[in-house]
């Protein structure tokens, strides 16, 4: 801690404080020094909570998508139905340990590290250290997050990458406000490129997130071009991996119907709304794929599943007539555009609507695993069943997790709807940017916006995991409400020339600055005849 008596031009290095007259010497200073660091405390607490979740849900939680990853990794039938990057992680875990318990434990450790990195970066912007630590611990205590991170889902590393990217953007904003040089340190640039690339690899619509972050980053002066370049590099690397690398190593294309399921669901909604609007040739086309009664009865604007995942729907016939079906959708969009738009807006409810809508798909449960295994003949393979099982490491941890899940299961709009937390993030970040007149802070909300827009563009069902990233980020950003006005920068001037008379001593301002080990920032207080309080 240094103390400066401002008496004309002063060099910080030449200030020689007298520690015996320091008002913060003695017990107060010793208490300050004994305060545990934010980073270490946050990591230990969040990791401890996540280890309990892992022991309760060992080796992990499985949905049909999870089992598809396991089936591909154990049988060698790799395809691009789900992101291959995550299938590779599943394969690696199985090869090294014989199961996915190591993978889910690694996901828990990565989230704890990401939360630590994020809150120590956000602390540099402002807010009490205890608020940031409490926010990180609260995130992992919530059952929608604590159980989510133990799922064998590509969405888990996707969310973890968002948490790390938030910490990097927070550091960039703090560095910019402090007038750091260079304007965009290489380490932060590399971190942005790595996070955006992984976001694009772990989810097919991650490209929209990268694009939104790059566009919003234009608000950060002196760094906009570099962030745009980072977004372009990330997108290019991910596209090259999907279009060139994967086919080269033998990864097959996914079911051709997967990419057009939303269009087929639109046809069902349009046919149910007005069957007479469909010409005879289009009606005959629909009948070759499924009975017309199925098209009419399965119409559901919230999800595509009743239409395309039903025994009456012939996926092979749909694949064979894919081009004709897309042409029929295009004609429907031209003659009834509002029908298609309403169906898309309804299906994207999970992205924009805080209140319940449709049937929400939550985190899978252990008791549902046998149902999933028996539903698909592929999962009857012994290699799949040797990996997909549920056996808690600790019965006590399992009972504790079950009790917490029962007690903290609602309300849905607060605990399961990422849209709620996206809007809270916009409010919190917007208020701070307005109070400080610092528009660069808005980049902190770009990740939530990117997620909302990516789900709005293409969505198949009301799955809470599609908006898990805004939920986690929204909770982490709440302590910004306690952030005060920006701390002033230290203004240092050169010492007087050799031989020159120093100006007379005029005690007009006393600055006491102390390094905050937790945040890496300084806290400054000013004294003047008419005030004693935080610097303005």
Coordinates of C-alpha atoms in Angstrom, one line a residue:
X1 CA 0.0 0.0 0.0
X2 CA 1.3 3.4 -0.9
X3 CA 0.4 6.9 0.3
X4 CA 1.0 10.0 -1.7
X5 CA 0.9 13.6 -0.5
X6 CA 0.3 15.5 -3.7
X7 CA 2.4 18.6 -3.5
X8 CA 2.8 19.5 -7.1
X9 CA 4.3 17.0 -9.6
X10 CA 5.0 13.7 -8.0
X11 CA 6.5 10.4 -9.2
X12 CA 4.8 7.3 -7.7
X13 CA 8.1 5.6 -7.4
X14 CA 9.6 8.5 -5.5
X15 CA 6.8 8.6 -2.9
X16 CA 8.2 7.4 0.4
X17 CA 5.4 6.8 2.8
X18 CA 5.9 6.6 6.5
X19 CA 4.3 3.4 7.6
X20 CA 4.3 4.5 11.2
X21 CA 1.7 7.2 10.3
X22 CA -0.4 5.0 8.1
X23 CA -4.0 5.1 9.3
X24 CA -4.5 1.6 8.0
X25 CA -1.5 0.1 9.9
X26 CA -2.1 -2.3 12.7
X27 CA -5.1 -4.5 13.1
X28 CA -7.0 -3.1 10.0
X29 CA -4.1 -3.8 7.7
X30 CA -3.5 -7.3 9.1
X31 CA -7.2 -8.1 8.6
X32 CA -6.9 -6.9 5.0
X33 CA -3.9 -9.1 4.4
X34 CA -5.5 -12.1 5.9
X35 CA -8.5 -11.9 3.6
X36 CA -8.6 -15.1 1.4
X37 CA -8.0 -14.5 -2.3
X38 CA -11.2 -14.5 -4.4
X39 CA -9.8 -16.8 -7.0
X40 CA -8.6 -19.6 -4.7
X41 CA -11.7 -19.4 -2.5
X42 CA -14.1 -19.5 -5.5
X43 CA -12.4 -22.5 -7.1
X44 CA -12.3 -24.5 -3.9
X45 CA -15.9 -23.9 -3.1
X46 CA -17.3 -24.4 -6.6
X47 CA -15.2 -27.5 -7.1
X48 CA -16.4 -29.0 -3.8
X49 CA -20.0 -28.5 -4.7
X50 CA -19.5 -30.0 -8.2
X51 CA -17.7 -33.0 -6.8
X52 CA -20.7 -33.8 -4.7
X53 CA -23.0 -33.5 -7.8
X54 CA -20.6 -35.8 -9.6
X55 CA -20.6 -38.4 -6.8
X56 CA -24.4 -38.3 -6.8
X57 CA -24.9 -38.7 -10.5
X58 CA -21.9 -40.9 -11.4
X59 CA -20.9 -41.7 -14.1
X60 CA -23.2 -39.1 -15.7
X61 CA -26.7 -38.4 -16.9
X62 CA -27.9 -39.7 -20.3
X63 CA -30.5 -38.6 -22.8
X64 CA -31.1 -40.2 -26.3
X65 CA -28.5 -37.7 -27.7
X66 CA -26.0 -38.8 -25.0
X67 CA -26.6 -42.4 -26.0
X68 CA -26.0 -41.6 -29.6
X69 CA -22.6 -40.1 -28.7
X70 CA -21.8 -43.3 -26.8
X71 CA -23.0 -45.6 -29.6
X72 CA -20.8 -43.7 -32.2
X73 CA -17.8 -43.8 -29.9
X74 CA -18.1 -47.5 -29.0
X75 CA -19.1 -48.9 -32.4
X76 CA -17.1 -46.7 -34.7
X77 CA -20.1 -45.5 -36.6
X78 CA -19.1 -41.9 -36.5
X79 CA -21.4 -39.3 -38.2
X80 CA -22.1 -35.6 -38.1
X81 CA -25.5 -35.8 -36.5
X82 CA -24.0 -34.4 -33.3
X83 CA -20.8 -32.3 -33.0
X84 CA -17.9 -34.7 -33.7
X85 CA -15.7 -32.7 -31.3
X86 CA -17.7 -33.9 -28.3
X87 CA -18.0 -37.5 -29.7
X88 CA -14.2 -37.4 -29.7
X89 CA -14.1 -36.5 -26.0
X90 CA -16.5 -39.4 -25.3
X91 CA -14.4 -41.8 -27.2
X92 CA -11.2 -40.6 -25.5
X93 CA -12.7 -41.0 -22.0
X94 CA -13.9 -44.5 -22.9
X95 CA -10.6 -45.5 -24.3
X96 CA -8.6 -44.2 -21.3
X97 CA -10.9 -45.3 -18.5
X98 CA -13.6 -47.6 -19.9
X99 CA -16.4 -45.1 -19.2
X100 CA -17.5 -41.5 -19.2
X101 CA -17.0 -40.8 -15.5
X102 CA -13.7 -39.2 -16.2
X103 CA -15.3 -37.0 -18.9
X104 CA -18.0 -35.7 -16.6
X105 CA -15.5 -35.1 -13.8
X106 CA -13.4 -33.1 -16.2
X107 CA -16.5 -31.1 -17.2
X108 CA -17.0 -30.3 -13.5
X109 CA -13.4 -29.3 -13.0
X110 CA -13.5 -27.1 -16.2
X111 CA -16.6 -25.3 -15.0
X112 CA -15.1 -24.6 -11.6
X113 CA -12.0 -23.2 -13.3
X114 CA -14.1 -21.2 -15.7
X115 CA -16.2 -19.7 -13.0
X116 CA -13.1 -18.7 -11.1
X117 CA -11.6 -17.1 -14.2
X118 CA -14.9 -15.3 -15.0
X119 CA -15.5 -13.8 -11.5
X120 CA -11.8 -12.7 -11.0
X121 CA -12.1 -10.9 -14.4
X122 CA -15.5 -9.3 -13.6
X123 CA -14.2 -8.2 -10.2
X124 CA -11.8 -5.9 -12.1
X125 CA -14.8 -4.0 -13.4
X126 CA -16.3 -3.4 -9.9
X127 CA -18.4 -4.9 -7.1
X128 CA -17.5 -6.5 -3.8
X129 CA -15.4 -9.6 -3.9
X130 CA -17.8 -11.6 -1.7
X131 CA -20.6 -10.9 -4.2
X132 CA -18.6 -12.4 -7.0
X133 CA -17.7 -15.5 -5.0
X134 CA -21.3 -15.9 -3.9
X135 CA -22.6 -15.7 -7.4
X136 CA -20.2 -18.5 -8.6
X137 CA -21.2 -20.8 -5.7
X138 CA -24.9 -20.1 -6.2
X139 CA -24.6 -21.1 -9.9
X140 CA -23.3 -24.6 -9.1
X141 CA -25.7 -25.1 -6.2
X142 CA -28.7 -24.7 -8.5
X143 CA -29.9 -28.1 -9.6
X144 CA -30.5 -27.0 -13.2
X145 CA -26.8 -26.2 -13.4
X146 CA -25.3 -28.7 -11.0
X147 CA -27.0 -31.7 -12.7
X148 CA -26.5 -30.2 -16.2
X149 CA -22.8 -30.2 -16.0
X150 CA -22.8 -34.0 -15.3
X151 CA -24.8 -34.7 -18.5
X152 CA -23.1 -36.4 -21.5
X153 CA -24.0 -33.5 -23.7
X154 CA -22.1 -31.3 -26.1
X155 CA -23.9 -28.4 -24.6
X156 CA -21.8 -28.7 -21.4
X157 CA -18.4 -27.7 -22.9
X158 CA -20.3 -25.2 -25.1
X159 CA -21.5 -23.4 -21.9
X160 CA -18.1 -23.7 -20.2
X161 CA -16.5 -22.0 -23.2
X162 CA -19.0 -19.1 -22.8
X163 CA -18.0 -18.8 -19.1
X164 CA -14.3 -18.6 -20.0
X165 CA -15.0 -16.1 -22.8
X166 CA -17.0 -13.9 -20.4
X167 CA -13.9 -13.7 -18.2
X168 CA -11.7 -12.8 -21.1
X169 CA -14.1 -10.0 -22.3
X170 CA -14.3 -8.6 -18.8
X171 CA -10.5 -8.5 -18.6
X172 CA -10.4 -6.8 -22.0
X173 CA -12.9 -4.1 -20.9
X174 CA -11.0 -3.5 -17.7
X175 CA -7.7 -3.3 -19.6
X176 CA -9.1 -0.9 -22.1
X177 CA -10.5 1.5 -19.4
X178 CA -7.2 1.4 -17.6
X179 CA -5.5 2.6 -20.8
X180 CA -3.4 -0.5 -21.0
X181 CA -0.8 -0.9 -23.7
X182 CA -1.0 -2.7 -26.1
X183 CA -4.7 -2.1 -26.6
X184 CA -5.3 -5.9 -27.1
X185 CA -2.7 -8.1 -25.4
X186 CA -1.8 -11.2 -27.3
X187 CA -2.8 -13.5 -24.5
X188 CA -6.4 -12.1 -24.5
X189 CA -6.6 -12.2 -28.2
X190 CA -5.5 -15.9 -28.2
X191 CA -8.1 -16.6 -25.5
X192 CA -10.9 -15.0 -27.5
X193 CA -9.9 -17.0 -30.7
X194 CA -9.7 -20.3 -28.7
X195 CA -13.1 -19.8 -27.0
X196 CA -14.9 -18.7 -30.2
X197 CA -13.5 -21.7 -32.1
X198 CA -14.6 -24.2 -29.5
X199 CA -18.0 -22.6 -29.4
X200 CA -18.3 -23.1 -33.1
X201 CA -17.1 -26.7 -32.8
X202 CA -19.3 -27.8 -29.9
X203 CA -22.6 -26.5 -31.4
X204 CA -23.6 -26.2 -35.1
X205 CA -25.2 -22.8 -34.6
X206 CA -22.2 -21.5 -32.6
X207 CA -21.3 -19.5 -35.7
X208 CA -24.1 -17.0 -34.9
X209 CA -22.7 -16.5 -31.4
X210 CA -19.3 -15.7 -32.8
X211 CA -20.8 -13.3 -35.3
X212 CA -22.8 -11.4 -32.7
X213 CA -19.8 -11.1 -30.3
X214 CA -17.7 -9.8 -33.2
X215 CA -20.3 -7.2 -34.2
X216 CA -21.0 -6.0 -30.6
X217 CA -17.3 -5.8 -30.0
X218 CA -17.2 -2.8 -32.4
X219 CA -18.2 -0.9 -29.3
X220 CA -14.8 -1.6 -27.7
X221 CA -12.6 1.0 -29.3
X222 CA -9.1 0.2 -30.4
X223 CA -9.9 -3.5 -30.3
X224 CA -12.8 -3.9 -32.7
X225 CA -10.8 -5.0 -35.7
X226 CA -8.9 -7.6 -33.8
X227 CA -12.1 -9.1 -32.3
X228 CA -13.7 -9.2 -35.8
X229 CA -10.5 -11.0 -37.0
X230 CA -10.8 -13.4 -34.1
X231 CA -14.4 -14.2 -35.0
X232 CA -13.4 -14.8 -38.7
X233 CA -10.5 -17.1 -37.7
X234 CA -12.8 -19.1 -35.3
X235 CA -15.5 -19.5 -38.0
X236 CA -13.0 -20.5 -40.7
X237 CA -11.3 -23.1 -38.5
X238 CA -14.6 -24.6 -37.5
X239 CA -15.9 -24.7 -41.1
X240 CA -12.7 -26.3 -42.4
X241 CA -12.9 -28.9 -39.7
X242 CA -16.5 -29.8 -40.6
X243 CA -16.2 -29.6 -44.4
X244 CA -12.7 -30.9 -45.0
X245 CA -11.2 -32.7 -42.0
X246 CA -14.1 -34.8 -40.9
X247 CA -14.9 -36.3 -44.3
X248 CA -11.2 -37.0 -44.7
X249 CA -11.0 -39.1 -41.5
X250 CA -14.1 -41.1 -42.5
X251 CA -16.9 -39.3 -40.6
X252 CA -20.2 -39.8 -42.4
X253 CA -22.9 -37.2 -43.0
X254 CA -25.8 -37.4 -40.6
X255 CA -29.4 -38.5 -41.5
X256 CA -30.4 -36.1 -44.3
X257 CA -33.7 -35.4 -42.6
X258 CA -32.1 -33.9 -39.5
X259 CA -31.3 -30.7 -41.2
X260 CA -34.8 -30.2 -42.6
X261 CA -36.9 -31.3 -39.6
X262 CA -38.0 -27.8 -38.9
X263 CA -39.2 -27.4 -42.5
X264 CA -41.3 -30.6 -42.3
X265 CA -42.8 -29.4 -39.0
X266 CA -43.8 -26.2 -40.8
X267 CA -45.6 -28.2 -43.4
X268 CA -47.5 -30.0 -40.7
X269 CA -48.5 -26.8 -39.1
X270 CA -49.6 -25.3 -42.4
X271 CA -51.5 -28.4 -43.5
X272 CA -53.3 -28.5 -40.1
X273 CA -54.2 -24.8 -40.3
X274 CA -55.7 -25.0 -43.9
X275 CA -55.7 -28.4 -45.7
X276 CA -57.6 -26.9 -48.6
X277 CA -54.7 -24.5 -49.3
X278 CA -52.5 -27.4 -50.4
X279 CA -52.7 -28.4 -54.1
X280 CA -53.4 -32.0 -55.0
X281 CA -49.8 -32.7 -56.0
X282 CA -48.5 -31.4 -52.6
X283 CA -51.1 -33.4 -50.8
X284 CA -50.0 -36.5 -52.7
X285 CA -46.4 -35.7 -51.8
X286 CA -47.2 -35.5 -48.1
X287 CA -49.1 -38.8 -48.3
X288 CA -46.0 -40.6 -49.6
X289 CA -44.1 -39.8 -46.3
X290 CA -46.9 -40.1 -43.8
X291 CA -50.7 -40.4 -43.7
X292 CA -52.5 -37.1 -44.1
X293 CA -54.1 -37.7 -40.7
X294 CA -50.7 -37.8 -39.1
X295 CA -49.7 -34.5 -40.7
X296 CA -52.8 -32.9 -39.4
X297 CA -52.8 -34.4 -35.8
X298 CA -49.0 -34.1 -35.2
X299 CA -48.9 -30.3 -35.9
X300 CA -47.3 -28.7 -32.9
X301 CA -45.6 -25.4 -33.2
X302 CA -43.5 -25.9 -30.1
X303 CA -41.6 -29.0 -31.2
X304 CA -40.9 -31.1 -34.3
X305 CA -40.8 -34.4 -32.5
X306 CA -44.5 -35.4 -32.9
X307 CA -44.2 -35.0 -36.6
X308 CA -40.8 -36.5 -37.6
X309 CA -40.2 -38.9 -34.7
X310 CA -43.3 -41.1 -35.0
X311 CA -44.0 -44.6 -36.3
X312 CA -46.3 -43.2 -39.0
X313 CA -43.6 -41.0 -40.4
X314 CA -41.3 -42.7 -43.0
X315 CA -37.9 -41.1 -42.6
X316 CA -36.5 -43.0 -45.6
X317 CA -39.3 -41.8 -47.9
X318 CA -38.8 -38.3 -46.6
X319 CA -35.0 -38.5 -47.3
X320 CA -35.8 -39.7 -50.9
X321 CA -38.3 -36.9 -51.5
X322 CA -36.3 -34.3 -49.6
X323 CA -35.9 -31.8 -52.5
X324 CA -39.6 -32.0 -53.3
X325 CA -40.6 -31.4 -49.7
X326 CA -38.3 -28.4 -49.5
X327 CA -39.9 -27.0 -52.6
X328 CA -43.4 -27.6 -51.1
X329 CA -42.2 -25.7 -48.0
X330 CA -41.0 -22.8 -50.1
X331 CA -44.4 -22.5 -51.9
X332 CA -46.1 -22.6 -48.5
X333 CA -43.8 -19.8 -47.2
X334 CA -44.8 -17.7 -50.2
X335 CA -48.5 -18.1 -50.1
X336 CA -48.8 -18.2 -46.3
X337 CA -45.8 -16.4 -44.8
X338 CA -47.5 -15.6 -41.5
X339 CA -48.2 -19.2 -40.9
X340 CA -44.6 -20.1 -41.3
X341 CA -43.4 -17.1 -39.3
X342 CA -45.8 -17.9 -36.4
X343 CA -44.7 -21.5 -36.3
X344 CA -41.0 -20.5 -36.2
X345 CA -41.6 -17.8 -33.5
X346 CA -43.6 -20.3 -31.4
X347 CA -40.9 -23.0 -31.8
X348 CA -38.3 -20.5 -30.6
X349 CA -40.2 -19.7 -27.4
X350 CA -37.4 -21.2 -25.3
X351 CA -35.1 -18.4 -26.6
X352 CA -37.3 -15.4 -25.9
X353 CA -40.2 -16.3 -23.6
X354 CA -39.6 -16.3 -19.8
X355 CA -43.0 -17.9 -19.0
X356 CA -43.8 -21.6 -19.6
X357 CA -44.7 -22.5 -23.1
X358 CA -45.1 -26.0 -24.5
X359 CA -43.5 -29.1 -22.8
X360 CA -40.1 -28.1 -21.4
X361 CA -37.3 -30.7 -21.8
X362 CA -35.2 -30.5 -18.6
X363 CA -32.1 -32.4 -17.4
X364 CA -32.4 -36.2 -17.9
X365 CA -32.9 -38.4 -14.8
X366 CA -31.3 -41.7 -13.9
X367 CA -34.7 -43.5 -13.7
X368 CA -35.4 -42.6 -17.4
X369 CA -32.2 -44.2 -18.7
X370 CA -33.6 -47.8 -19.1
X371 CA -36.5 -46.3 -21.1
X372 CA -34.1 -44.6 -23.5
X373 CA -31.9 -47.7 -23.8
X374 CA -34.9 -49.9 -24.7
X375 CA -36.4 -47.4 -27.1
X376 CA -33.7 -47.6 -29.8
X377 CA -32.4 -50.9 -31.1
X378 CA -28.9 -49.5 -31.6
X379 CA -28.6 -49.1 -27.8
X380 CA -29.1 -52.8 -27.2
X381 CA -25.4 -53.2 -28.0
X382 CA -23.5 -54.5 -24.9
X383 CA -20.8 -51.9 -25.5
X384 CA -23.3 -49.1 -25.1
X385 CA -24.9 -50.6 -22.0
X386 CA -21.4 -51.1 -20.4
X387 CA -20.9 -47.3 -20.5
X388 CA -24.5 -46.0 -20.0
X389 CA -25.6 -46.8 -16.4
X390 CA -26.3 -45.0 -13.2
X391 CA -24.5 -45.9 -9.9
X392 CA -23.8 -43.1 -7.5
X393 CA -20.4 -43.1 -5.8
X394 CA -22.0 -42.1 -2.5
X395 CA -25.5 -42.9 -1.5
X396 CA -25.4 -39.9 0.9
X397 CA -24.4 -37.6 -1.9
X398 CA -27.2 -39.0 -4.1
X399 CA -29.8 -38.5 -1.3
X400 CA -28.5 -34.9 -0.8
X401 CA -28.7 -34.1 -4.5
X402 CA -32.2 -35.7 -4.8
X403 CA -33.5 -33.6 -1.8
X404 CA -32.0 -30.4 -3.2
X405 CA -33.5 -31.1 -6.6
X406 CA -37.0 -31.7 -5.1
X407 CA -36.9 -28.5 -3.1
X408 CA -35.4 -26.3 -5.8
X409 CA -37.3 -27.4 -8.8
X410 CA -39.2 -24.2 -9.6
X411 CA -40.4 -21.8 -10.6
X412 CA -39.8 -22.6 -14.2
X413 CA -39.4 -19.0 -15.3
X414 CA -36.6 -18.4 -12.9
X415 CA -34.6 -21.7 -12.7
X416 CA -35.1 -23.2 -16.2
X417 CA -35.7 -20.3 -18.6
X418 CA -32.5 -18.9 -19.9
X419 CA -34.5 -16.0 -21.5
X420 CA -35.2 -14.6 -18.0
X421 CA -31.5 -14.4 -17.3
X422 CA -30.7 -13.0 -20.7
X423 CA -33.1 -10.1 -20.0
X424 CA -31.6 -9.6 -16.5
X425 CA -28.1 -9.6 -18.1
X426 CA -29.2 -6.8 -20.5
X427 CA -30.7 -4.8 -17.7
X428 CA -27.7 -5.2 -15.3
X429 CA -25.0 -4.5 -18.0
X430 CA -27.1 -1.7 -19.6
X431 CA -27.5 0.1 -16.2
X432 CA -23.8 -0.1 -15.5
X433 CA -22.9 1.1 -19.0
X434 CA -25.3 4.0 -18.6
X435 CA -24.1 5.0 -15.1
X436 CA -20.5 5.0 -16.2
X437 CA -21.1 6.3 -19.7
X438 CA -19.0 3.4 -20.9
X439 CA -20.6 1.6 -23.9
X440 CA -17.7 -1.0 -24.1
X441 CA -19.4 -2.7 -21.1
X442 CA -22.2 -3.8 -23.4
X443 CA -19.9 -6.5 -24.9
X444 CA -20.5 -8.5 -21.7
X445 CA -24.1 -9.0 -22.8
X446 CA -23.1 -10.1 -26.3
X447 CA -22.9 -13.8 -25.4
X448 CA -26.5 -13.9 -24.1
X449 CA -27.7 -12.1 -27.2
X450 CA -25.8 -14.4 -29.5
X451 CA -27.4 -17.4 -27.8
X452 CA -30.9 -16.0 -28.1
X453 CA -30.5 -15.1 -31.8
X454 CA -28.9 -18.5 -32.6
X455 CA -31.9 -20.4 -31.1
X456 CA -34.4 -18.0 -32.7
X457 CA -32.9 -18.8 -36.1
X458 CA -33.1 -22.6 -35.8
X459 CA -34.8 -24.6 -33.1
X460 CA -36.4 -28.0 -32.9
X461 CA -37.8 -28.3 -29.3
X462 CA -38.3 -26.6 -26.0
X463 CA -35.1 -27.8 -24.4
X464 CA -33.8 -25.9 -21.4
X465 CA -30.2 -26.8 -22.3
X466 CA -30.3 -24.7 -25.5
X467 CA -30.4 -21.6 -23.3
X468 CA -28.2 -22.9 -20.4
X469 CA -25.4 -20.4 -21.3
X470 CA -27.6 -17.3 -20.7
X471 CA -28.8 -18.7 -17.4
X472 CA -25.2 -19.2 -16.1
X473 CA -24.0 -15.9 -17.4
X474 CA -27.0 -14.0 -16.1
X475 CA -26.3 -15.2 -12.5
X476 CA -22.6 -14.4 -12.8
X477 CA -23.4 -10.8 -14.0
X478 CA -25.7 -9.9 -11.2
X479 CA -23.0 -8.5 -8.8
X480 CA -22.5 -5.7 -11.4
X481 CA -25.5 -4.1 -9.7
X482 CA -23.2 -3.4 -6.7
X483 CA -20.4 -1.9 -8.9
X484 CA -19.9 1.8 -8.2
X485 CA -18.6 4.5 -10.4
X486 CA -15.3 3.9 -12.2
X487 CA -12.2 4.4 -10.2
X488 CA -10.1 7.3 -11.5
X489 CA -6.8 6.6 -13.1
X490 CA -3.6 7.7 -11.3
X491 CA -2.2 10.8 -13.0
X492 CA 1.6 10.8 -12.8
X493 CA 3.8 13.5 -14.2
X494 CA 7.5 13.7 -14.7
X495 CA 9.7 15.0 -11.9
X496 CA 11.1 18.5 -12.1
X497 CA 14.4 19.0 -14.1
X498 CA 17.7 18.7 -12.3
X499 CA 18.5 21.9 -10.5
X500 CA 15.0 23.3 -10.6
X501 CA 13.3 24.3 -7.4
X502 CA 10.5 22.0 -6.5
X503 CA 7.1 23.8 -6.0
X504 CA 6.2 24.7 -2.5
X505 CA 4.5 22.0 -0.5
X506 CA 0.7 22.4 -0.8
X507 CA -1.3 19.6 0.8
X508 CA -4.4 19.7 -1.3
X509 CA -5.0 16.0 -1.8
X510 CA -4.1 12.8 -0.1
X511 CA -4.4 9.6 -2.1
X512 CA -4.4 6.2 -0.4
X513 CA -4.2 3.4 -2.8
X514 CA -4.1 -0.3 -2.0
X515 CA -3.7 -3.2 -4.3
X516 CA -6.6 -5.6 -4.1
X517 CA -5.0 -9.0 -4.4
X518 CA -8.3 -10.6 -5.3
X519 CA -9.1 -8.4 -8.3
X520 CA -5.7 -7.1 -9.4
X521 CA -7.1 -3.6 -9.3
X522 CA -6.5 -0.6 -7.1
X523 CA -8.9 1.1 -4.7
X524 CA -8.3 4.8 -4.3
X525 CA -9.5 7.2 -1.6
X526 CA -9.2 11.0 -1.7
X527 CA -9.0 13.5 1.1
X528 CA -9.7 17.1 0.7
X529 CA -10.9 19.8 3.1
X530 CA -14.5 19.3 2.0
X531 CA -14.8 15.6 1.5
X532 CA -13.5 12.2 2.6
X533 CA -14.8 9.2 0.5
X534 CA -14.4 7.2 -2.6
X535 CA -12.9 9.0 -5.5
X536 CA -15.3 10.3 -8.1

